[in-house]
Short mmCIF file of C-alpha atoms in Angstrom, two decimals:
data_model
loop_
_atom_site.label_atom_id
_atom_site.label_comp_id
_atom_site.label_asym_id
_atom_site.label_seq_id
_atom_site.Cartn_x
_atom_site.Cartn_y
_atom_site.Cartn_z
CA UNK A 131 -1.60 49.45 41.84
CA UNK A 132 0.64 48.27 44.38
CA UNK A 133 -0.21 44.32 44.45
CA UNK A 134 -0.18 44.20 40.43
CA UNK A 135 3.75 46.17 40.85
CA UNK A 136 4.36 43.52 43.35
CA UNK A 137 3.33 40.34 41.02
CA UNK A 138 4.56 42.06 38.06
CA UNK A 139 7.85 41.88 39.70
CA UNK A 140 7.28 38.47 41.20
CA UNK A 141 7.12 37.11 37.74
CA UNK A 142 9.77 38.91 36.21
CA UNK A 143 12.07 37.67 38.74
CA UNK A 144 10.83 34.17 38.18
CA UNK A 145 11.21 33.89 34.79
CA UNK A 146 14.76 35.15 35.32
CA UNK A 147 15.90 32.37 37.44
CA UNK A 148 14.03 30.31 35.08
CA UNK A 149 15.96 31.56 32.13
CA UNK A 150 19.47 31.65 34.40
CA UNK A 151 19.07 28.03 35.36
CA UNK A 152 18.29 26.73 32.24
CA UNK A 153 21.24 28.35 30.68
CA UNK A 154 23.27 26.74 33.37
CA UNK A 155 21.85 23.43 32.57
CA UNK A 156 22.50 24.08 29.07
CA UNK A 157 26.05 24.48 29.85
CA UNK A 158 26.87 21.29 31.52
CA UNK A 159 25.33 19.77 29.15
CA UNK A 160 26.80 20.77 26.40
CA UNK A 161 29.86 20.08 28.26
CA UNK A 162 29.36 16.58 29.42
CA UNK A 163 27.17 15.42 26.56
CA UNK A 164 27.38 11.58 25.31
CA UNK A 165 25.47 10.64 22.62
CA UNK A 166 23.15 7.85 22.42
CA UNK A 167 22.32 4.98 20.41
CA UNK A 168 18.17 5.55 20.78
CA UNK A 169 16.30 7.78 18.17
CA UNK A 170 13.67 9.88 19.79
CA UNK A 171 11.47 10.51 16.85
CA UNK A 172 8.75 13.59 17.11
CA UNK A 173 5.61 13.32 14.94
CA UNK A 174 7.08 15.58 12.04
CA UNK A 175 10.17 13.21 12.02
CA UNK A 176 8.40 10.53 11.60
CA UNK A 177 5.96 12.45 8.87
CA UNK A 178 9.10 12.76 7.06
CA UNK A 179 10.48 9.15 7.49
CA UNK A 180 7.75 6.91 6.78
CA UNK A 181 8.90 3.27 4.79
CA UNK A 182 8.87 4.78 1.66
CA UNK A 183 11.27 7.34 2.76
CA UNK A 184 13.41 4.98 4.49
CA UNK A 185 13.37 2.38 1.42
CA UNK A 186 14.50 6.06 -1.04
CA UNK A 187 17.71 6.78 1.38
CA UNK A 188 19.03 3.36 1.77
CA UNK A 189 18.92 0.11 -0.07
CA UNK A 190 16.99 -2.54 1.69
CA UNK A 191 18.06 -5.52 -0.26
CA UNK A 192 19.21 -8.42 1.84
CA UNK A 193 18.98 -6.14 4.96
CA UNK A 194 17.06 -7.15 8.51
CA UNK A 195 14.24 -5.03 8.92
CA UNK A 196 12.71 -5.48 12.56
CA UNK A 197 9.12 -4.15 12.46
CA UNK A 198 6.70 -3.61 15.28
CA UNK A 199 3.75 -5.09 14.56
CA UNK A 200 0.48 -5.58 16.59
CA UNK A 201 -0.09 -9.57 16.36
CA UNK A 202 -2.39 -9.71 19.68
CA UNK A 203 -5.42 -11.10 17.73
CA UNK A 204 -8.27 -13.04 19.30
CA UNK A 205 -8.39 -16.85 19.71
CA UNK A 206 -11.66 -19.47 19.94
CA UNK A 207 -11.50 -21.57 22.95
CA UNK A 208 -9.19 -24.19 21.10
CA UNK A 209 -6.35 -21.91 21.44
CA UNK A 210 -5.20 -22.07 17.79
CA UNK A 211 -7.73 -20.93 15.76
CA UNK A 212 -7.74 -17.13 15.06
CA UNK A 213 -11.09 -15.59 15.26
CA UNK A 214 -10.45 -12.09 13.78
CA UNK A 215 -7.30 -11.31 11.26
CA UNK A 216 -8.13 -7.49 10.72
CA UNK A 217 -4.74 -6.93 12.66
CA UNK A 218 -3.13 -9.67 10.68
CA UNK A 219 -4.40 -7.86 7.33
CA UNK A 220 -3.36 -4.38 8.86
CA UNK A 221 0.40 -5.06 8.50
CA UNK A 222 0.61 -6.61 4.95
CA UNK A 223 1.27 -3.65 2.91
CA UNK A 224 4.11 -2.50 4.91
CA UNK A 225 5.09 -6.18 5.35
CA UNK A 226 4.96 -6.56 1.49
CA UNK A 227 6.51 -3.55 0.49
CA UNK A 228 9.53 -4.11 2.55
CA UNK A 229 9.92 -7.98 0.62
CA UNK A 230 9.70 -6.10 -2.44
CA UNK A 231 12.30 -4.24 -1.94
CA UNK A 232 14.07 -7.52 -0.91
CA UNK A 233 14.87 -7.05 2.79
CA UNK A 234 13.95 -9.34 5.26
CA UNK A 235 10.97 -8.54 7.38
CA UNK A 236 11.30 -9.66 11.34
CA UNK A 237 7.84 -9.23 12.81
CA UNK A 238 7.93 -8.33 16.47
CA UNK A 239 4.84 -7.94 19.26
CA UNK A 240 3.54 -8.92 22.18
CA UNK A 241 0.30 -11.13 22.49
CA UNK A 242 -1.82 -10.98 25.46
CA UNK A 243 -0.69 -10.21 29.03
CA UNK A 244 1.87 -13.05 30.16
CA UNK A 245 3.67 -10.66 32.84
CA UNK A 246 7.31 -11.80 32.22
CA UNK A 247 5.86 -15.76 32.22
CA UNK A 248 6.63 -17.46 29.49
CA UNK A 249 2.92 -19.04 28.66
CA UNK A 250 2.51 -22.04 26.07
CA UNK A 251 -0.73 -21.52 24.82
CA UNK A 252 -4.07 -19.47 25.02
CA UNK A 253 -4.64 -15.59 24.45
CA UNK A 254 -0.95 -14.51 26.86
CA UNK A 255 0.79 -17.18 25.44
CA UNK A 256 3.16 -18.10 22.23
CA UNK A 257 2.80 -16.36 18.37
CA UNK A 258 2.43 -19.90 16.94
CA UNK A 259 -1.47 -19.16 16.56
CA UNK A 260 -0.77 -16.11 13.79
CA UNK A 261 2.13 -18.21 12.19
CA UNK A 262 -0.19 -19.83 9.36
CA UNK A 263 -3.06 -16.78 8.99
CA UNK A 264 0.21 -15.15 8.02
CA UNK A 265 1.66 -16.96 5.65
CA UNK A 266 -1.29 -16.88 3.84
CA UNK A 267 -1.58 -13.32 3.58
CA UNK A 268 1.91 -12.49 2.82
CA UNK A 269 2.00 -15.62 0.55
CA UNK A 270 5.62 -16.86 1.52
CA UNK A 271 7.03 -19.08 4.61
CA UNK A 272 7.98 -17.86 8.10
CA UNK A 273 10.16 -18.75 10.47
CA UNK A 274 9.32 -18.51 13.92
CA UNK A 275 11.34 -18.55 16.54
CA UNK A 276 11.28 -19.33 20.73
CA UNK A 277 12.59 -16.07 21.94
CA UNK A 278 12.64 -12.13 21.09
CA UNK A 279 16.46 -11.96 21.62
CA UNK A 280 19.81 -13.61 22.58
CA UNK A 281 22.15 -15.59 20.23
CA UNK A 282 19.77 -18.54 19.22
CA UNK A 283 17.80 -15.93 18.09
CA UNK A 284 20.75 -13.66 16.68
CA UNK A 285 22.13 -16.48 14.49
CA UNK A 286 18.87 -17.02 12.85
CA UNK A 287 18.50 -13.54 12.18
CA UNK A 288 21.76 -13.73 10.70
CA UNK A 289 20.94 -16.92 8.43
CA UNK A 290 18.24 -14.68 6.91
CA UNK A 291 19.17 -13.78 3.14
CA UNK A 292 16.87 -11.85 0.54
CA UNK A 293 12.98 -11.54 1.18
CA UNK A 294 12.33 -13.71 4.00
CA UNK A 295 10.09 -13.59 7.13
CA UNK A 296 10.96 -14.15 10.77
CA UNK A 297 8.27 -14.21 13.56
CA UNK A 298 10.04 -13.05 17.52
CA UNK A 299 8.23 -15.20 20.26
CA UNK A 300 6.00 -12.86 22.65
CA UNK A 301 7.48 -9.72 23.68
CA UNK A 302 5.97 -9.52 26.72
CA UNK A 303 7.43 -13.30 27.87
CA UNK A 304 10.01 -10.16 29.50
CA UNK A 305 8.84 -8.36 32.40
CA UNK A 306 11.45 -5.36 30.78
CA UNK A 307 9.03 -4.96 27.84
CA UNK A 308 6.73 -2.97 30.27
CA UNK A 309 8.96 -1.03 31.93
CA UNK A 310 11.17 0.13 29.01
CA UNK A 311 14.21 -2.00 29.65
CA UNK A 312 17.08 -1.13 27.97
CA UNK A 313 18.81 -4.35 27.93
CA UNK A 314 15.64 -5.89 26.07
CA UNK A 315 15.53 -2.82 23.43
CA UNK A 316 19.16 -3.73 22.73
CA UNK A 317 18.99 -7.10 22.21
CA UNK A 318 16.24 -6.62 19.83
CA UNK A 319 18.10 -3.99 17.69
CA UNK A 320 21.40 -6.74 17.75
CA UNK A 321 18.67 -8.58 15.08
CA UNK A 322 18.16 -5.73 12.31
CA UNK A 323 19.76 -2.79 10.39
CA UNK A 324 16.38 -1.26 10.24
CA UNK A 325 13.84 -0.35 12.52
CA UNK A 326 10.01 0.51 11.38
CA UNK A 327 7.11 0.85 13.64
CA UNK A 328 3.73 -0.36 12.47
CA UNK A 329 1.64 -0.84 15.65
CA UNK A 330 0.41 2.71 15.67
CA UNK A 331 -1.95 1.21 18.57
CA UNK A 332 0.63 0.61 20.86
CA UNK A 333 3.21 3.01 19.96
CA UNK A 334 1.85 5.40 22.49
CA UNK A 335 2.90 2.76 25.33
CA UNK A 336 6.83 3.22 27.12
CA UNK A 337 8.07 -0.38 26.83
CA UNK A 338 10.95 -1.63 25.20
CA UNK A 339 9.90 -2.46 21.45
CA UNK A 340 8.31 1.17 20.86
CA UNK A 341 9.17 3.87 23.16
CA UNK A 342 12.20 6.07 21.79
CA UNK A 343 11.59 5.44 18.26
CA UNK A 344 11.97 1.68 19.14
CA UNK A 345 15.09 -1.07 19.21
CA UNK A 346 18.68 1.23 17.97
CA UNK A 347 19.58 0.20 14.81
CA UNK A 348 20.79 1.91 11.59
CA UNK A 349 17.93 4.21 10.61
CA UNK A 350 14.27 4.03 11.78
CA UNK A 351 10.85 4.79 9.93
CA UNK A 352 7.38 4.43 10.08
CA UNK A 353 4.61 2.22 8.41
#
């Protein structure tokens, strides 16, 4: 009797206040609202945008495409030689596609654990490793280059003309890649028009290269 009145009218006056302050909220921020640049994509948005669908709405011929890849392969003790391509294999049909279509495919990922060191060789070090295994299976020339972002790596994006292939050094050669960084995200979406995410095994991770829907660029989609 009395205690269920009592909680029955605890609750109702809690979920008032709830509802009171959240219209409040809703009010300033409708008020003060600035729009930003990064696409927070839910799993039925990206259901709906998948390559194909980005490839029917806009034409991807001679157009940067930076795609999110999963490169971080295992290497024998040499360093070079890469002992299991199943990863490697994994991104060729969205890789392919894309050249098909005649836009220009820039692979980015991370390899290993370098911790914001840049590392020359070994399993946390450079991409150079996958460069070759890759052009194999994708049957055409890449050009790798020594950084993720900045202008070195802005003007060679912008060199890039119909169907070509452009490997970004080691995310993770940024201590920002694991803690989301902004400034990193940006840089990376200075490089393409498109944006596509194809490391479903990391895309559950917060850093820079997949979290919000990834880099902000034009329009972005999913392997």
């Amino acid at each position: 009797g009395t205690l269920s009145s009592l909680t029955c009218s605890f609750a109702i006056k809690m979920f008032s206040s709830l509802v009171s302050s959240a219209i409040a909220r809703s009010a300033v921020s409708s008020s003060s609202f600035v729009p930003r640049r990064f696409f927070h994509a839910s799993p039925l948005a990206w259901a709906k945008l998948n390559v194909e669908g980005l490839a029917k709405k806009v034409d991807l011929a001679g157009k940067n495409v930076l795609v999110r890849v999963d490169l971080n392969v295992p290497l024998a003790k040499d360093d070079v030689t890469v002992t299991d391509d199943t990863r490697l294999r994994s991104i060729v049909p969205t890789a392919k596609f894309l050249l098909d279509k005649g836009a220009n495919v820039i692979l980015c990922s991370h390899f290993g654990r370098p911790k914001g060191e840049i590392i020359e060789t070994g399993k946390n070090g450079r991409l150079n490793p996958v460069v070759k295994p890759l052009e194999a299976l994708l049957g055409t020339s890449i050009t790798k280059v020594d950084d993720c972002m900045g202008p070195e790596v802005e003007a060679a994006a912008a060199k890039l003309t119909k169907g070509n292939v452009m490997l970004l050094e080691n995310t993770r050669f940024y201590k920002g890649e694991t803690k989301n960084d902004e400034e990193l995200s940006a840089g990376l979406g200075k490089l393409a028009d498109y944006f596509v995410m194809d490391a479903f095994g990391t895309a559950h991770r917060a850093h820079s290269s997949t979290a919000g829907g990834g880099p902000p660029t034009k329009m972005n989609g999913g392997g």
